[in-house]
Tab-separated table of C-alpha atoms in Angstrom:
chain	number	residue	atom	x	y	z
Q	1	MET	CA	82.532	85.247	148.353
Q	2	GLU	CA	79.163	83.611	148.936
Q	3	ASN	CA	79.051	80.393	146.918
Q	4	LYS	CA	76.097	81.057	144.623
Q	5	ARG	CA	75.000	79.250	141.491
Q	6	ALA	CA	75.740	80.547	137.990
Q	7	ARG	CA	73.404	79.303	135.259
Q	8	ILE	CA	75.463	79.426	132.093
Q	9	GLY	CA	74.416	79.726	128.473
Q	10	PHE	CA	76.691	79.511	125.422
Q	11	ILE	CA	75.904	81.305	122.171
Q	12	GLY	CA	78.150	79.377	119.822
Q	13	ALA	CA	79.312	75.768	119.687
Q	14	GLY	CA	82.623	75.919	117.816
Q	15	GLY	CA	86.269	75.486	118.756
Q	16	ILE	CA	86.505	78.405	121.176
Q	17	ALA	CA	83.293	77.202	122.858
Q	18	ARG	CA	84.962	73.836	123.512
Q	19	SER	CA	87.880	75.634	125.160
Q	20	HIS	CA	85.497	77.555	127.412
Q	21	ALA	CA	83.562	74.397	128.285
Q	22	PHE	CA	86.812	72.708	129.324
Q	23	SER	CA	87.893	75.719	131.386
Q	24	LEU	CA	84.581	75.968	133.214
Q	25	LYS	CA	84.741	72.300	134.146
Q	26	SER	CA	88.305	72.834	135.423
Q	27	LEU	CA	87.619	75.793	137.726
Q	28	ARG	CA	86.854	73.621	140.768
Q	29	TYR	CA	90.283	72.013	140.599
Q	30	TYR	CA	91.966	75.381	141.123
Q	31	TYR	CA	89.676	77.600	143.203
Q	32	ASP	CA	87.538	77.012	146.271
Q	33	ASP	CA	85.342	80.093	145.966
Q	34	VAL	CA	83.794	79.760	142.505
Q	35	PRO	CA	80.012	79.570	142.225
Q	36	ASP	CA	78.271	76.295	141.538
Q	37	LEU	CA	78.075	76.132	137.752
Q	38	GLU	CA	75.046	74.872	135.869
Q	39	PRO	CA	75.545	74.450	132.087
Q	40	ALA	CA	72.002	75.453	131.224
Q	41	ALA	CA	71.811	75.916	127.458
Q	42	VAL	CA	73.784	76.127	124.240
Q	43	CYS	CA	72.582	77.609	120.980
Q	44	SER	CA	74.033	77.965	117.494
Q	45	ALA	CA	72.744	78.277	113.945
Q	46	THR	CA	73.282	74.548	113.250
Q	47	PRO	CA	70.952	72.202	115.194
Q	48	GLU	CA	73.162	69.115	114.766
Q	49	LYS	CA	76.224	70.957	115.996
Q	50	ARG	CA	74.574	72.417	119.091
Q	51	ASP	CA	72.879	69.102	119.943
Q	52	LEU	CA	76.214	67.288	119.833
Q	53	PHE	CA	77.875	70.033	121.902
Q	54	ALA	CA	75.171	69.960	124.579
Q	55	ASP	CA	75.317	66.178	124.840
Q	56	ARG	CA	79.120	66.003	124.910
Q	57	TYR	CA	79.715	68.805	127.427
Q	58	GLY	CA	76.729	68.379	129.713
Q	59	PHE	CA	74.467	71.315	128.860
Q	60	ARG	CA	70.882	70.859	129.973
Q	61	LYS	CA	69.421	71.801	126.596
Q	62	SER	CA	70.230	72.719	123.026
Q	63	CYS	CA	68.080	75.418	121.406
Q	64	ASP	CA	67.855	78.192	118.842
Q	65	ILE	CA	68.582	81.827	119.685
Q	66	ASN	CA	64.929	82.734	120.254
Q	67	GLU	CA	64.403	80.008	122.850
Q	68	PHE	CA	67.774	80.876	124.387
Q	69	ILE	CA	67.021	84.550	125.030
Q	70	SER	CA	63.556	83.651	126.352
Q	71	ASP	CA	65.074	81.480	129.088
Q	72	GLU	CA	64.394	83.222	132.413
Q	73	THR	CA	66.961	81.197	134.393
Q	74	ILE	CA	70.215	81.935	132.511
Q	75	ASP	CA	72.233	84.638	134.299
Q	76	THR	CA	75.666	84.148	132.669
Q	77	VAL	CA	76.099	84.310	128.887
Q	78	PHE	CA	79.189	83.451	126.852
Q	79	ILE	CA	79.074	85.026	123.367
Q	80	LEU	CA	81.263	82.710	121.290
Q	81	GLY	CA	79.907	82.862	117.740
Q	82	PRO	CA	81.448	84.397	114.595
Q	83	ASN	CA	82.772	87.966	114.841
Q	84	ASN	CA	80.100	89.424	112.602
Q	85	VAL	CA	77.244	88.416	114.931
Q	86	HIS	CA	78.788	89.458	118.267
Q	87	TYR	CA	76.844	92.733	118.345
Q	88	GLU	CA	73.585	91.015	117.410
Q	89	HIS	CA	74.066	88.457	120.165
Q	90	LEU	CA	75.104	91.061	122.757
Q	91	LYS	CA	71.981	93.075	121.994
Q	92	ALA	CA	69.819	89.951	122.328
Q	93	ALA	CA	71.470	88.945	125.603
Q	94	PHE	CA	70.736	92.313	127.200
Q	95	GLY	CA	67.035	91.464	126.908
Q	96	MET	CA	67.344	88.351	129.064
Q	97	LYS	CA	65.451	88.596	132.338
Q	98	ALA	CA	67.989	87.061	134.757
Q	99	LEU	CA	71.197	88.340	133.102
Q	100	LYS	CA	74.081	89.293	135.441
Q	101	ARG	CA	77.230	88.901	133.355
Q	102	ILE	CA	78.467	88.473	129.773
Q	103	TYR	CA	81.751	86.989	128.545
Q	104	LEU	CA	82.280	88.397	125.044
Q	105	GLU	CA	84.891	86.834	122.782
Q	106	LYS	CA	87.147	89.079	120.749
Q	107	PRO	CA	87.020	90.985	118.472
Q	108	VAL	CA	83.905	92.498	119.952
Q	109	CYS	CA	82.202	93.612	116.707
Q	110	SER	CA	82.665	94.257	112.988
Q	111	ASP	CA	82.404	98.008	112.341
Q	112	GLN	CA	82.212	101.448	113.901
Q	113	ASP	CA	78.407	101.612	113.901
Q	114	GLU	CA	78.263	98.420	115.954
Q	115	ALA	CA	80.958	99.760	118.272
Q	116	TYR	CA	78.916	102.901	118.991
Q	117	ALA	CA	75.759	100.844	119.511
Q	118	MET	CA	77.583	98.473	121.902
Q	119	LYS	CA	78.806	101.387	123.987
Q	120	GLU	CA	75.266	102.761	124.257
Q	121	LEU	CA	73.912	99.348	125.245
Q	122	ALA	CA	76.535	99.011	127.970
Q	123	GLU	CA	75.790	102.504	129.279
Q	124	SER	CA	72.125	101.545	129.561
Q	125	ASN	CA	72.941	98.283	131.358
Q	126	LYS	CA	75.669	99.245	133.838
Q	127	ASN	CA	74.528	96.552	136.264
Q	128	ILE	CA	75.698	93.864	133.816
Q	129	ASN	CA	79.366	92.834	134.129
Q	130	ILE	CA	81.046	92.434	130.727
Q	131	GLN	CA	84.465	90.848	130.248
Q	132	VAL	CA	86.158	90.456	126.867
Q	133	GLY	CA	88.115	87.349	125.889
Q	134	PHE	CA	91.684	88.625	125.824
Q	135	GLN	CA	93.027	85.744	127.898
Q	136	PHE	CA	96.704	86.575	127.277
Q	137	LEU	CA	96.252	89.368	129.827
Q	138	PHE	CA	95.753	86.621	132.423
Q	139	THR	CA	98.931	84.633	131.758
Q	140	SER	CA	101.356	84.476	134.669
Q	141	ALA	CA	104.225	86.334	133.027
Q	142	ILE	CA	102.110	89.032	131.378
Q	143	ARG	CA	100.346	89.846	134.646
Q	144	GLN	CA	103.666	90.168	136.450
Q	145	ALA	CA	105.301	92.072	133.590
Q	146	LEU	CA	102.431	94.564	133.490
Q	147	ALA	CA	102.639	95.147	137.244
Q	148	PHE	CA	106.399	95.727	136.957
Q	149	TRP	CA	106.017	98.067	133.960
Q	150	LYS	CA	103.504	100.180	135.850
Q	151	THR	CA	106.027	100.862	138.637
Q	152	GLY	CA	107.765	103.229	136.200
Q	153	LYS	CA	111.219	101.821	137.006
Q	154	LEU	CA	112.070	101.594	133.312
Q	155	GLY	CA	111.103	105.201	132.699
Q	156	LYS	CA	109.334	106.796	129.757
Q	157	PRO	CA	108.637	104.470	126.791
Q	158	VAL	CA	110.432	105.234	123.528
Q	159	HIS	CA	109.415	102.507	121.081
Q	160	PHE	CA	107.779	99.072	120.980
Q	161	GLU	CA	107.337	95.964	118.856
Q	162	LEU	CA	104.620	93.316	119.154
Q	163	LYS	CA	104.091	90.256	116.939
Q	164	TYR	CA	101.585	87.429	116.768
Q	165	TYR	CA	102.467	84.861	114.114
Q	166	HIS	CA	100.959	81.618	112.783
Q	167	GLY	CA	101.877	79.653	109.674
Q	168	ASP	CA	98.894	77.319	109.218
Q	169	TYR	CA	97.195	79.270	106.413
Q	170	LEU	CA	100.065	78.446	104.050
Q	171	LYS	CA	98.302	75.086	103.651
Q	172	LYS	CA	95.329	75.139	101.272
Q	173	ASP	CA	93.358	72.455	103.144
Q	174	TYR	CA	93.612	74.555	106.305
Q	175	ARG	CA	92.414	77.672	104.450
Q	176	VAL	CA	89.433	75.726	103.129
Q	177	LYS	CA	88.600	74.448	106.606
Q	178	ARG	CA	88.805	77.973	108.093
Q	179	ALA	CA	87.297	79.895	105.176
Q	180	SER	CA	84.849	81.705	107.481
Q	181	ARG	CA	87.828	83.504	109.080
Q	182	LEU	CA	89.069	84.803	105.742
Q	183	THR	CA	86.467	87.529	105.380
Q	184	PRO	CA	87.811	91.026	104.632
Q	185	ALA	CA	89.081	93.255	107.435
Q	186	PRO	CA	87.930	94.501	109.880
Q	187	ASP	CA	85.517	91.574	110.283
Q	188	GLY	CA	88.234	89.053	109.485
Q	189	GLY	CA	91.908	88.835	108.637
Q	190	ALA	CA	95.086	88.349	110.643
Q	191	MET	CA	94.987	91.683	112.473
Q	192	ALA	CA	91.395	91.175	113.670
Q	193	ASP	CA	91.829	87.535	114.653
Q	194	LEU	CA	95.410	87.432	115.955
Q	195	GLY	CA	96.573	91.035	116.088
Q	196	SER	CA	93.686	91.958	118.376
Q	197	HIS	CA	95.511	90.079	121.167
Q	198	ALA	CA	98.695	92.075	120.520
Q	199	LEU	CA	96.715	95.332	120.406
Q	200	SER	CA	95.044	94.388	123.682
Q	201	LEU	CA	98.457	93.958	125.323
Q	202	LEU	CA	99.725	97.207	123.826
Q	203	ILE	CA	96.767	99.156	125.210
Q	204	ALA	CA	97.180	97.530	128.640
Q	205	PHE	CA	100.839	98.602	128.777
Q	206	MET	CA	100.697	101.919	126.892
Q	207	GLY	CA	97.137	103.227	127.329
Q	208	LYS	CA	94.410	104.094	124.844
Q	209	LYS	CA	95.920	107.202	123.226
Q	210	LEU	CA	97.355	105.245	120.316
Q	211	HIS	CA	97.014	106.293	116.681
Q	212	ILE	CA	97.839	104.336	113.529
Q	213	THR	CA	100.076	106.118	111.027
Q	214	GLY	CA	100.292	103.463	108.320
Q	215	ALA	CA	99.802	99.808	107.395
Q	216	LEU	CA	101.222	97.145	105.092
Q	217	GLN	CA	99.997	93.722	104.043
Q	218	ALA	CA	101.513	90.803	102.191
Q	219	GLY	CA	100.652	87.321	100.988
Q	220	HIS	CA	98.010	86.372	98.447
Q	221	PHE	CA	96.250	83.179	97.398
Q	222	GLU	CA	93.522	82.909	94.771
Q	223	ASP	CA	91.107	81.408	97.309
Q	224	VAL	CA	91.547	84.294	99.792
Q	225	PRO	CA	89.768	87.662	99.311
Q	226	ARG	CA	92.278	90.474	98.762
Q	227	GLY	CA	90.688	92.420	101.626
Q	228	SER	CA	91.527	89.650	104.105
Q	229	ASP	CA	95.043	90.307	105.356
Q	230	LEU	CA	97.155	87.173	105.701
Q	231	PHE	CA	100.065	89.245	107.015
Q	232	SER	CA	99.746	92.848	108.119
Q	233	GLN	CA	101.861	95.336	110.001
Q	234	ILE	CA	100.781	98.667	111.424
Q	235	SER	CA	102.829	101.565	112.746
Q	236	LEU	CA	101.504	103.446	115.767
Q	237	TYR	CA	102.141	106.641	117.717
Q	238	GLU	CA	101.313	107.144	121.401
Q	239	GLU	CA	100.419	110.795	121.927
Q	240	THR	CA	101.182	111.162	125.667
Q	241	THR	CA	104.776	109.889	125.638
Q	242	GLY	CA	105.617	110.234	121.946
Q	243	ALA	CA	106.506	106.542	121.785
Q	244	VAL	CA	106.189	104.826	118.419
Q	245	GLY	CA	106.258	101.228	117.293
Q	246	THR	CA	104.776	98.413	115.261
Q	247	VAL	CA	102.282	95.601	115.657
Q	248	SER	CA	102.312	92.752	113.132
Q	249	ALA	CA	100.020	89.778	112.725
Q	250	SER	CA	100.456	86.817	110.431
Q	251	ARG	CA	98.757	83.623	109.374
Q	252	ILE	CA	101.474	82.709	106.863
Q	253	SER	CA	104.794	82.957	108.752
Q	254	SER	CA	106.399	79.568	108.178
Q	255	GLY	CA	107.740	77.729	111.203
Q	256	THR	CA	106.309	80.024	113.851
Q	257	GLY	CA	103.653	77.747	115.366
Q	258	ASP	CA	101.719	79.993	117.735
Q	259	SER	CA	104.099	82.824	118.613
Q	260	LEU	CA	103.226	86.015	120.491
Q	261	SER	CA	105.986	88.411	121.490
Q	262	LEU	CA	106.239	91.848	123.068
Q	263	HIS	CA	109.247	94.147	123.463
Q	264	LEU	CA	109.010	97.597	125.066
Q	265	TYR	CA	111.979	99.967	124.993
Q	266	ALA	CA	112.162	102.825	127.505
Q	267	GLU	CA	114.626	105.507	128.564
Q	268	LYS	CA	115.953	103.506	131.530
Q	269	GLY	CA	115.645	99.982	130.192
Q	270	SER	CA	113.454	97.535	128.315
Q	271	LEU	CA	111.041	94.655	128.893
Q	272	ARG	CA	110.291	91.609	126.783
Q	273	TYR	CA	108.010	88.566	126.710
Q	274	SER	CA	107.557	85.638	124.341
Q	275	SER	CA	104.896	82.941	124.396
Q	276	GLU	CA	107.681	80.494	123.555
Q	277	SER	CA	108.663	80.887	127.242
Q	278	PRO	CA	105.179	81.540	128.629
Q	279	ASP	CA	106.105	81.699	132.326
Q	280	ILE	CA	109.029	84.107	131.916
Q	281	PHE	CA	109.418	87.830	131.344
Q	282	GLU	CA	112.708	89.687	131.212
Q	283	PHE	CA	113.777	93.259	131.824
Q	284	TYR	CA	116.970	95.206	131.331
Q	285	THR	CA	118.056	98.355	133.176
Q	286	GLU	CA	120.632	100.870	131.994
Q	287	GLU	CA	121.754	101.283	135.598
Q	288	SER	CA	122.682	97.627	136.057
Q	289	GLY	CA	123.627	96.807	132.483
Q	290	LEU	CA	122.048	93.398	133.026
Q	291	TRP	CA	119.047	91.408	131.873
Q	292	SER	CA	116.949	89.980	134.704
Q	293	LYS	CA	114.865	86.867	134.069
Q	294	ASN	CA	111.670	86.521	136.108
Q	295	ILE	CA	110.295	82.981	136.236
Q	296	THR	CA	106.723	83.478	137.364
Q	297	GLY	CA	105.386	79.921	137.384
Q	298	SER	CA	101.665	79.559	138.050
Q	299	ASN	CA	101.449	82.693	140.169
Q	300	PHE	CA	97.664	82.942	140.057
Q	301	ARG	CA	95.807	84.141	143.141
Q	302	PRO	CA	94.313	82.711	145.213
Q	303	ALA	CA	97.172	80.204	145.322
Q	304	SER	CA	96.440	76.660	144.247
Q	305	GLY	CA	98.247	73.394	144.897
Q	306	PHE	CA	96.943	72.075	141.573
Q	307	PRO	CA	99.223	71.997	139.789
Q	308	SER	CA	102.364	73.021	141.663
Q	309	VAL	CA	103.396	76.656	141.219
Q	310	HIS	CA	106.520	75.318	139.504
Q	311	VAL	CA	104.522	73.748	136.662
Q	312	PRO	CA	104.249	75.764	133.410
Q	313	SER	CA	100.780	77.228	133.264
Q	314	GLY	CA	99.868	76.875	129.564
Q	315	TRP	CA	97.326	78.621	127.338
Q	316	LEU	CA	94.178	77.118	128.833
Q	317	ARG	CA	95.304	77.931	132.366
Q	318	SER	CA	95.064	81.640	131.575
Q	319	MET	CA	91.549	81.110	130.216
Q	320	ILE	CA	90.586	79.321	133.436
Q	321	HIS	CA	91.832	82.281	135.466
Q	322	ALA	CA	90.022	84.692	133.145
Q	323	GLN	CA	86.804	82.802	133.870
Q	324	TYR	CA	87.524	82.863	137.603
Q	325	VAL	CA	87.928	86.650	137.487
Q	326	PHE	CA	84.768	86.899	135.379
Q	327	LEU	CA	82.648	84.820	137.763
Q	328	THR	CA	83.961	86.248	141.045
Q	329	GLY	CA	84.676	89.897	140.264
Q	330	GLY	CA	88.478	89.765	140.396
Q	331	LYS	CA	88.961	92.823	142.576
Q	332	ASP	CA	92.701	92.221	143.038
Q	333	GLU	CA	93.568	91.997	139.339
Q	334	ALA	CA	95.811	94.709	137.899
Q	335	PHE	CA	93.922	94.801	134.597
Q	336	ILE	CA	90.589	93.346	133.502
Q	337	PRO	CA	89.560	93.655	129.829
Q	338	ASP	CA	86.090	95.192	130.007
Q	339	LEU	CA	83.950	96.304	127.070
Q	340	ASN	CA	85.678	99.697	126.893
Q	341	HIS	CA	88.977	97.882	126.465
Q	342	GLY	CA	87.455	95.682	123.773
Q	343	LEU	CA	86.141	98.750	121.946
Q	344	ALA	CA	89.544	100.458	122.175
Q	345	VAL	CA	91.066	97.413	120.461
Q	346	GLN	CA	88.260	97.442	117.911
Q	347	ARG	CA	88.928	101.091	117.030
Q	348	LEU	CA	92.480	100.186	116.065
Q	349	ILE	CA	91.302	97.146	114.070
Q	350	ILE	CA	88.856	99.324	112.119
Q	351	GLU	CA	91.546	101.942	111.473
Q	352	THR	CA	93.891	99.157	110.349
Q	353	ALA	CA	91.354	98.041	107.735
Q	354	GLU	CA	91.136	101.603	106.396
Q	355	HIS	CA	94.926	101.920	106.135
Q	356	LEU	CA	95.218	98.491	104.495
Q	357	GLU	CA	92.664	99.489	101.872
Q	358	ARG	CA	94.727	102.564	101.009
Q	359	PHE	CA	97.868	100.432	100.820
Q	360	ARG	CA	96.219	97.972	98.411
Q	361	LYS	CA	95.024	100.768	96.148
Q	362	THR	CA	98.457	102.344	95.845
Q	363	CYS	CA	100.868	99.393	96.076
Q	364	ILE	CA	99.186	96.153	95.010
């Protein structure tokens, strides 16, 4: 790839923006063919916050959204603000003169009207590359597990189980600190914030023809709106294979830390992954009667000597590779989460909110 310059603008200056700033600065340590990166501008609704962010992480300027979208040099935009303004910011970014690519954090929007409008915007701007922030798809073990699953060696899927659990919201001071994430579903809640990653993996492995058949939620605190699910579980049906299963997301599962797990059961075997062993996936075959453990290491391509391929890759390493794919095109990747993928996840999040509302009316 020709080593061109990417002039980068951040919309948002919160925690996830710090992670992206770190990853962008790290790209050169891993890959030789990334563009030269110029941190051009950062904007957010709070002047003090964006000024501090720009100064700390080396962005040329801090500005409001109007000045940001008027900048005729920015060609790469990271949309990193709250969920409920993702559509507004995507729409604004499409009006930028030099725009080439957008990195859109998940979940991509708040409701079905915004989802339809996003799809129309993308159809009208097909020259703009959009990648959605489902970085778990770029972890070593998940990438290898997905490639193995797609060989069909395990046969037709029968049922599945995916979980993404935290426990931090059991603490009141943490809930107060993160109150902006406790808005009612589908804008907020455990399934939108955490479960969207599990749904992204499920769609990557099983396809988009998934339908929700029911939902449950549990956990209540007086300072949390009843429409914001602290724990939720959905049941799903995949129409092509007839496979069924569950996805659950939790902010109040004590002792779990940050735990994402996937288990797929098929007619000839099964496959499993857990973030507690992030560089390993396992599969079982009926023919052998054995579990096989695949230790993937840092199997990112192109290969890097930093760190050694034997070193565990970690959460931020997958984000770094996601950015590499975003900035270079990633033609060799088995799966890249584009806007259509993000909207497929969003459809299930919106349906989850509808099922949860029915559950609350009848059971709580």
